[in-house]
mmCIF file of C-alpha atoms in Angstrom:
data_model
loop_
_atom_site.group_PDB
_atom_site.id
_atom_site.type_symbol
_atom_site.label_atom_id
_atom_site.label_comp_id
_atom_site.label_asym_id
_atom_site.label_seq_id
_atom_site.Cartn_x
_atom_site.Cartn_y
_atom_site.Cartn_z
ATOM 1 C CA UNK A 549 -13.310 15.642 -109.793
ATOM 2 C CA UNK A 550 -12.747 18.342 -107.428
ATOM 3 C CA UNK A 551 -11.757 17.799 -104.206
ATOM 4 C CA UNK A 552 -13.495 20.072 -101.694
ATOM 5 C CA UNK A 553 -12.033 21.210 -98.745
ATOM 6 C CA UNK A 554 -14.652 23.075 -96.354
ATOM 7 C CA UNK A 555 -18.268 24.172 -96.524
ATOM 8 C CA UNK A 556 -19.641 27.494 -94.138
ATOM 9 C CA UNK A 557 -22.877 28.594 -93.987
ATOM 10 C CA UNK A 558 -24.264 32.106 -95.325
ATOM 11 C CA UNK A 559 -26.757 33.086 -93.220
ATOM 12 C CA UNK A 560 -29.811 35.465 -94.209
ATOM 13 C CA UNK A 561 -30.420 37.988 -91.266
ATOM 14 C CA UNK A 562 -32.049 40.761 -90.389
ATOM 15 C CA UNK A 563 -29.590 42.906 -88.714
ATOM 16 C CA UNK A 564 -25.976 41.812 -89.012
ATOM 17 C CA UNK A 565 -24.386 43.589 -85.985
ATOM 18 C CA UNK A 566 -26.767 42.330 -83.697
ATOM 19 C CA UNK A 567 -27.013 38.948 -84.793
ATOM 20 C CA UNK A 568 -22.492 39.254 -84.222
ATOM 21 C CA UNK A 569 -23.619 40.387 -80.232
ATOM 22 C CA UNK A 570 -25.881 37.474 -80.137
ATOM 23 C CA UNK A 571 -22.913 34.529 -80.732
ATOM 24 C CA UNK A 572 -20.357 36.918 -78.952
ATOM 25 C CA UNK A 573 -22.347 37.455 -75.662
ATOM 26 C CA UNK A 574 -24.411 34.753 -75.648
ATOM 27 C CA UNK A 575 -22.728 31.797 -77.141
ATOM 28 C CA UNK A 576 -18.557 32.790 -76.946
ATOM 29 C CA UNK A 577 -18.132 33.130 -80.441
ATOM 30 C CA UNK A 578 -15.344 35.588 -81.758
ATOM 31 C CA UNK A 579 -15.944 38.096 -84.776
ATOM 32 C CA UNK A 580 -13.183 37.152 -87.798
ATOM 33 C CA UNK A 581 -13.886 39.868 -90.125
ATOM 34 C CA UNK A 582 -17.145 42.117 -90.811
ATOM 35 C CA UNK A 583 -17.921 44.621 -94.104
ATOM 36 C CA UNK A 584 -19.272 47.913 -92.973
ATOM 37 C CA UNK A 585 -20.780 51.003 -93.644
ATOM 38 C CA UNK A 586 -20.663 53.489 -90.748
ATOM 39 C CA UNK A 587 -22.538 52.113 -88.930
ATOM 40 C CA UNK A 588 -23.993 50.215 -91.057
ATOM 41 C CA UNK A 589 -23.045 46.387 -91.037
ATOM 42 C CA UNK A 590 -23.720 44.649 -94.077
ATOM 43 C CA UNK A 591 -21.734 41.083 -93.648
ATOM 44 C CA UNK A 592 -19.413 39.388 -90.695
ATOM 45 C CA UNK A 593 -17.887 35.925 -90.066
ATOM 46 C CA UNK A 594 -17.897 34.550 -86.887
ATOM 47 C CA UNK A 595 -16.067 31.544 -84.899
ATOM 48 C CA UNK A 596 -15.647 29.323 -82.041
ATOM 49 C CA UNK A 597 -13.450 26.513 -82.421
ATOM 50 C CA UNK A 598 -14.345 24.363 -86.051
ATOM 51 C CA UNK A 599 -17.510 25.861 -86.190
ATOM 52 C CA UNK A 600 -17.442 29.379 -88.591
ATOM 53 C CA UNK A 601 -20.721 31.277 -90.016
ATOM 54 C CA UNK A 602 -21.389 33.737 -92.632
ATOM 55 C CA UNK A 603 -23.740 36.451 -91.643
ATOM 56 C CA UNK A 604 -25.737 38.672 -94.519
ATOM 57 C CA UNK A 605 -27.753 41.434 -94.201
ATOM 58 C CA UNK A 606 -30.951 40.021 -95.902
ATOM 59 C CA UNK A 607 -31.655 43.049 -98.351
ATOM 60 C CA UNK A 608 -27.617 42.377 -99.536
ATOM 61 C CA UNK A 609 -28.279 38.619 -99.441
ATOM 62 C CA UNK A 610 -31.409 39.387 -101.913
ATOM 63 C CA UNK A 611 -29.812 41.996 -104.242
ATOM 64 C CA UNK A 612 -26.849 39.086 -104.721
ATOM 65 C CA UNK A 613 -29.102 36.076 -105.625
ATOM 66 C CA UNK A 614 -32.329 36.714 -106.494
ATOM 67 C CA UNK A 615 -33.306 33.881 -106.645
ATOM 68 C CA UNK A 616 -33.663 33.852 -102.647
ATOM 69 C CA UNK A 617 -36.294 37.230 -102.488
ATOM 70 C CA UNK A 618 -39.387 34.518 -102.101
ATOM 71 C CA UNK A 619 -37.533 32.802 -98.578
ATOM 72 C CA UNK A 620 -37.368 34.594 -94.986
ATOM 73 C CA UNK A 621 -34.746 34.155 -92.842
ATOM 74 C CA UNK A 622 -34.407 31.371 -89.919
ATOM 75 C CA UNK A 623 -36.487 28.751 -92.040
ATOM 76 C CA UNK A 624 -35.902 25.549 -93.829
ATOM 77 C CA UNK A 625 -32.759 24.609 -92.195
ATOM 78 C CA UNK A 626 -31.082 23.441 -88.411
ATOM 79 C CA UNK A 627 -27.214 23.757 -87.886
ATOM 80 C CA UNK A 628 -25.970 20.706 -85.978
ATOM 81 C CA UNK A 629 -23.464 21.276 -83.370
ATOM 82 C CA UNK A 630 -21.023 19.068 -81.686
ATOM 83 C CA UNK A 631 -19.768 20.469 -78.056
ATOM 84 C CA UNK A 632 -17.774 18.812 -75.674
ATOM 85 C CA UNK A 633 -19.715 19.718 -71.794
ATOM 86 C CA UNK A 634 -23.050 19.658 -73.084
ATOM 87 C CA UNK A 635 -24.256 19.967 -69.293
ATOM 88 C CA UNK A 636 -22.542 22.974 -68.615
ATOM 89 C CA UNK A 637 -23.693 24.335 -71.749
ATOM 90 C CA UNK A 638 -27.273 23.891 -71.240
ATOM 91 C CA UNK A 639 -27.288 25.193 -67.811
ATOM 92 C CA UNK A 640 -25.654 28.562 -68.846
ATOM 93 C CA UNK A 641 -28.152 28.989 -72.136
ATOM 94 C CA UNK A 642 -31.297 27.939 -70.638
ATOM 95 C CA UNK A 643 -32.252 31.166 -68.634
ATOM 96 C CA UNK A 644 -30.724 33.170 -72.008
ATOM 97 C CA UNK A 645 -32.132 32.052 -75.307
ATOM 98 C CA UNK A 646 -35.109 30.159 -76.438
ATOM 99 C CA UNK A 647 -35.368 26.194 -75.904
ATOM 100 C CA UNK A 648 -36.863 24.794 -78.424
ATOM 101 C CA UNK A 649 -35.842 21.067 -77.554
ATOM 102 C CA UNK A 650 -34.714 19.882 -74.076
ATOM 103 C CA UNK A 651 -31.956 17.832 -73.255
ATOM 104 C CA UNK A 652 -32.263 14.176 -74.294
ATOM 105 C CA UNK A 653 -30.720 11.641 -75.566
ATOM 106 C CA UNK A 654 -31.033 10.726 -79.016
ATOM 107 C CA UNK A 655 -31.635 6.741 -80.653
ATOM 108 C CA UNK A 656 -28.016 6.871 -81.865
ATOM 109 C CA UNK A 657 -27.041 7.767 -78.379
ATOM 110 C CA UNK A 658 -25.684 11.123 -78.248
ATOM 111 C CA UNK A 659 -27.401 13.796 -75.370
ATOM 112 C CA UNK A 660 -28.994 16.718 -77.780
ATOM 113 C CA UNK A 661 -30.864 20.164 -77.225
ATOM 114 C CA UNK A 662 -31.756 22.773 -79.465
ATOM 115 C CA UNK A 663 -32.440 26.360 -79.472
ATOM 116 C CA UNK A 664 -33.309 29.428 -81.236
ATOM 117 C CA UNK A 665 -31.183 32.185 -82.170
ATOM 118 C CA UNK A 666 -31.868 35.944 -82.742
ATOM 119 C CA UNK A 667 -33.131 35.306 -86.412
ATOM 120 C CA UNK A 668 -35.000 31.977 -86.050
ATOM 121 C CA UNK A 669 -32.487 29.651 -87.037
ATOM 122 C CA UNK A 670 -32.286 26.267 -84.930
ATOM 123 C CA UNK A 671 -29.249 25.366 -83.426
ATOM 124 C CA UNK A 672 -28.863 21.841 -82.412
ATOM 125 C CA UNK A 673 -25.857 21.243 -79.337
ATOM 126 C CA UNK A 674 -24.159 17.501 -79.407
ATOM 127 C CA UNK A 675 -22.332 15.558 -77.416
ATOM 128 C CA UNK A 676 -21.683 11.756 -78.284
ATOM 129 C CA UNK A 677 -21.984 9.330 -75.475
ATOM 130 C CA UNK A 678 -18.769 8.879 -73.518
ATOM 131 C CA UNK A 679 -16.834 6.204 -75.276
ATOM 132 C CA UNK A 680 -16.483 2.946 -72.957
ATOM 133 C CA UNK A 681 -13.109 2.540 -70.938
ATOM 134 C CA UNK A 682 -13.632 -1.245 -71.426
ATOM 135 C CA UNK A 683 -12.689 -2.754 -74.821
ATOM 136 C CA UNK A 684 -12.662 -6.257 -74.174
ATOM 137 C CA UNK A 685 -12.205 -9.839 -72.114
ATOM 138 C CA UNK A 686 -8.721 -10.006 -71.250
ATOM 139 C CA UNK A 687 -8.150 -13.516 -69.779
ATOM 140 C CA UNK A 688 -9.347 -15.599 -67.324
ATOM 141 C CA UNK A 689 -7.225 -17.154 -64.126
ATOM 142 C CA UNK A 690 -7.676 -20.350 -62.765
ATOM 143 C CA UNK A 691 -5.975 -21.613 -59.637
ATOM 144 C CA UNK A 692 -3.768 -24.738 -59.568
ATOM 145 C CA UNK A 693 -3.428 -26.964 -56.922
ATOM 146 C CA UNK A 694 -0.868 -29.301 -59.054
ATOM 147 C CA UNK A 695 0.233 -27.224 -61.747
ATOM 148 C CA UNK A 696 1.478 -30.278 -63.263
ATOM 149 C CA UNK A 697 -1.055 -32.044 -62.926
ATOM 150 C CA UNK A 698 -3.581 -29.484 -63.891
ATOM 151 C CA UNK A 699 -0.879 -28.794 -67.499
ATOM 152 C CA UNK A 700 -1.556 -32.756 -68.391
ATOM 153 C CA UNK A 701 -5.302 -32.110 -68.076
ATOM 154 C CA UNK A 702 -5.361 -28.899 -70.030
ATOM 155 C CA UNK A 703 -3.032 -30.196 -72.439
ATOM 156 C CA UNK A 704 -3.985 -33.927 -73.020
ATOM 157 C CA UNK A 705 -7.218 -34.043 -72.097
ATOM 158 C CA UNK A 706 -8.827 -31.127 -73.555
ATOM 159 C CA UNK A 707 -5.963 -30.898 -76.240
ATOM 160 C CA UNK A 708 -5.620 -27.035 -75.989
ATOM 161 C CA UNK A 709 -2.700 -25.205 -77.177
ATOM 162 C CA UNK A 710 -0.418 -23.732 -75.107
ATOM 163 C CA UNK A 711 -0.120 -19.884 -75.520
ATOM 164 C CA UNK A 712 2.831 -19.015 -73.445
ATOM 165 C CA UNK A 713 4.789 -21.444 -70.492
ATOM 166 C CA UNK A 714 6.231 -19.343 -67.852
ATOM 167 C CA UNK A 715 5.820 -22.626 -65.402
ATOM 168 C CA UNK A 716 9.324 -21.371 -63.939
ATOM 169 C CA UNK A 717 7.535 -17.983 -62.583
ATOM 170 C CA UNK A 718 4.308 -20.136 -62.107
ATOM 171 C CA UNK A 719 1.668 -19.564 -64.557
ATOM 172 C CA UNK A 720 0.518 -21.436 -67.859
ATOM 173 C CA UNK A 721 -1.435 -19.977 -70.290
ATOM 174 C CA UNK A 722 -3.892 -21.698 -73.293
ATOM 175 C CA UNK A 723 -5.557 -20.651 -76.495
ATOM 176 C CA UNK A 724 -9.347 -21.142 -76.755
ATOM 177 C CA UNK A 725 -9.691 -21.402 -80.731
ATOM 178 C CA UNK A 726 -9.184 -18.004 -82.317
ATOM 179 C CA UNK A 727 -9.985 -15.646 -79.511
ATOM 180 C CA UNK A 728 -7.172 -13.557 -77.742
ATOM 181 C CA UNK A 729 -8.478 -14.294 -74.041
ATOM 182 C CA UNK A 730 -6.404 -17.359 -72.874
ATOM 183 C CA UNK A 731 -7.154 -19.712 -70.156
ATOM 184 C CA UNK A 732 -3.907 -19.282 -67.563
ATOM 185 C CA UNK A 733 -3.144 -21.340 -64.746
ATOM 186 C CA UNK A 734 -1.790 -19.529 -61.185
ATOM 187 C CA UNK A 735 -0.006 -22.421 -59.070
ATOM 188 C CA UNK A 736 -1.049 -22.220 -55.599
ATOM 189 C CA UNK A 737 2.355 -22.783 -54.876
ATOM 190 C CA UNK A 738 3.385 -19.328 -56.305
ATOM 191 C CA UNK A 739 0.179 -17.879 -55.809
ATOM 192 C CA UNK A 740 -1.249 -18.951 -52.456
ATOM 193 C CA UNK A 741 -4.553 -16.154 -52.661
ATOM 194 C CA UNK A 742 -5.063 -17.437 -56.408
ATOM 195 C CA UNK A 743 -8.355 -17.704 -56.993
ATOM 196 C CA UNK A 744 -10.605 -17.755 -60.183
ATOM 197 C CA UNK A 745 -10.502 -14.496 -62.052
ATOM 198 C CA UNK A 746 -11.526 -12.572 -65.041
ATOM 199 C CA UNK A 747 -9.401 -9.914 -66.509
ATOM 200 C CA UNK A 748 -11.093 -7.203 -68.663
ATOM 201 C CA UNK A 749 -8.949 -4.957 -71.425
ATOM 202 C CA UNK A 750 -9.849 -1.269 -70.414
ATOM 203 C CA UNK A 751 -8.588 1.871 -72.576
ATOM 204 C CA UNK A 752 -6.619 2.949 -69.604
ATOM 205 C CA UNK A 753 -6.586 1.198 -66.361
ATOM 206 C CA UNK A 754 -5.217 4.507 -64.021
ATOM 207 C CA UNK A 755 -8.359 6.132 -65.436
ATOM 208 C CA UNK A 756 -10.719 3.471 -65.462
ATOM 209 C CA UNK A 757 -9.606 2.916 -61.849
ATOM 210 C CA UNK A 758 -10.684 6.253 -60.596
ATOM 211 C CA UNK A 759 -13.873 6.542 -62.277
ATOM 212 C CA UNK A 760 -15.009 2.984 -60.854
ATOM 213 C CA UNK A 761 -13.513 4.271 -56.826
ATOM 214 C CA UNK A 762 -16.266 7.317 -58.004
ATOM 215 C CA UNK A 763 -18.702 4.436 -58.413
ATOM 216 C CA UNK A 764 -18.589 2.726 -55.434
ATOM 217 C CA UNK A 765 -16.225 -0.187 -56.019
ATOM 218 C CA UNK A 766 -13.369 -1.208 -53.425
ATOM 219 C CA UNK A 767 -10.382 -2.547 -55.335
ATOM 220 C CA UNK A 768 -8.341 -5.187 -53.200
ATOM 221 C CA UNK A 769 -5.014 -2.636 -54.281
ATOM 222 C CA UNK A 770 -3.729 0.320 -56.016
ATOM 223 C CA UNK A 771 -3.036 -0.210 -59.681
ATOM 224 C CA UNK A 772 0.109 -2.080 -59.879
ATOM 225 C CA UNK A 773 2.443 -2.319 -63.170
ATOM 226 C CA UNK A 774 3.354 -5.430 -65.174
ATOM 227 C CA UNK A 775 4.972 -6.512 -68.029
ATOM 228 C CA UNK A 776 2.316 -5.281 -70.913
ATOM 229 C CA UNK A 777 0.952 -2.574 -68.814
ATOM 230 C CA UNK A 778 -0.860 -2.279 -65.824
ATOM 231 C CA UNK A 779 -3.671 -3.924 -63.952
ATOM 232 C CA UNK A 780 -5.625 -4.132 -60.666
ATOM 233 C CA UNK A 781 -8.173 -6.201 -59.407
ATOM 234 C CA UNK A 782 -11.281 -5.649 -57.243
ATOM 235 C CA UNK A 783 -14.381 -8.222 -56.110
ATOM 236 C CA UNK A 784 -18.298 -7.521 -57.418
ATOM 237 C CA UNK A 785 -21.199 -7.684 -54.463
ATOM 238 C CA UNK A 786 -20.952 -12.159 -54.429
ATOM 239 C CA UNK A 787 -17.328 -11.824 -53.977
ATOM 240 C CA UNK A 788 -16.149 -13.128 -57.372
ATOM 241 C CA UNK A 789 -12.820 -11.662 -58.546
ATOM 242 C CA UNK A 790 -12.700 -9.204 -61.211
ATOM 243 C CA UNK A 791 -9.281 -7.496 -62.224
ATOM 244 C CA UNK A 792 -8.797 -4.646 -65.154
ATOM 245 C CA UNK A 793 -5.490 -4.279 -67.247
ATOM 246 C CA UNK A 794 -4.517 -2.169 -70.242
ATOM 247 C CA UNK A 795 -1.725 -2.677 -73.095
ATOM 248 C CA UNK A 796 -0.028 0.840 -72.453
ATOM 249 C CA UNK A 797 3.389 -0.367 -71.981
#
């Protein structure tokens, strides 16, 4: 079977050169290559980053494939668009070019308009939603009066496993069946402002950090380092304890 490598569109239009000013002035594409006559443009390929179309003069288009003399240009087809700043793409074509969908956001999520180029052909704009900084439930701190006393109970009472012992630095840790969060035990001792906490895995904690100070939320600290990565912890509106780590180390 072949394998195929790329696929650009042809596009039918009505005048070639001005459908090239169109994506140059209007939406920052650059001109690869055009055939012409004189004056006289017949075909051109144009690009901006991944994205690459074919423009042909429709009475060319017609002479080359026939079979295309009953169909007018623009119709029967949308070109779907991913962009990174969607925002800032909107606001600089929406006094330029025809809207023929306004911003919104889609069922699958992503934030979509459309428009109307010189010939009629839709052009659909995407951006996905922002992918979420926080991947997961890290582990949970408990504070430990006794941490001997509170190891027999974890241990022999509820029979859970014991995921790492660093008792000499002052914190035991225990599986919970499968799961990677671990139950881990801060001795007051060691600890003496230990109090129950739940860490969440985040992408990136130094970035996750700064977009949550743009929200609103007073962390007890600056991000400090430890041994997987680094971490930081902060208190919601009841004054529970909430920290953030990532694995980047």
């Amino acid at each position: 079977m072949a394998h195929l490598k790329d696929a650009t569109p042809n596009l039918m239009v009505k005048n070639v050169k001005e459908t090239v000013e169109f994506y140059q002035q209007i939406l920052d594409f650059d001109l690869v290559d055009a055939v012409q006559h004189d004056t006289h443009w017949e075909f051109a390929i144009v690009c901006s980053g991944n994205v690459m179309f074919m423009f042909q003069e429709e009475v060319s288009l017609k002479k080359e494939y026939p079979q295309l003399c009953n169909f007018s240009k623009g119709g029967g087809l949308t070109f779907y668009i991913h962009v990174a700043d969607i925002e800032a793409l909107y606001k600089k074509l929406e006094s330029r070019v025809t809207i023929v969908k306004e911003m919104h956001i889609t069922f699958y999520g992503s934030k979509d308009f459309a428009i109307e180029d010189c010939n009629g052909y839709i052009l659909t704009f995407s951006q996905q939603a922002e992918e979420s900084q926080i991947k997961n439930y890290d582990n949970f701190f408990l504070p430990a009066e006794n941490l001997q006393e509170s190891r027999s109970f974890y241990e022999k009472m509820l029979e859970l496993p014991i995921k790492f012992d660093f008792s000499d630095k002052g914190m035991i840790a225990y599986k919970i069946g499968e799961t990677e969060p671990a139950i881990i035990l801060k001795d007051k001792g060691r600890f003496p402002d230990a109090v129950p906490t739940i860490w969440i895995e985040v992408r990136d904690v130094k970035e996750t950090y700064r977009k949550l100070q743009e929200n609103g939320v007073r962390f007890l600290s600056e991000p400090f380092q430890i041994k997987t990565g680094w971490a930081v912890e902060f208190t919601d509106p009841s004054g529970n304890r909430l920290g953030i780590t990532d694995y980047l180390i």
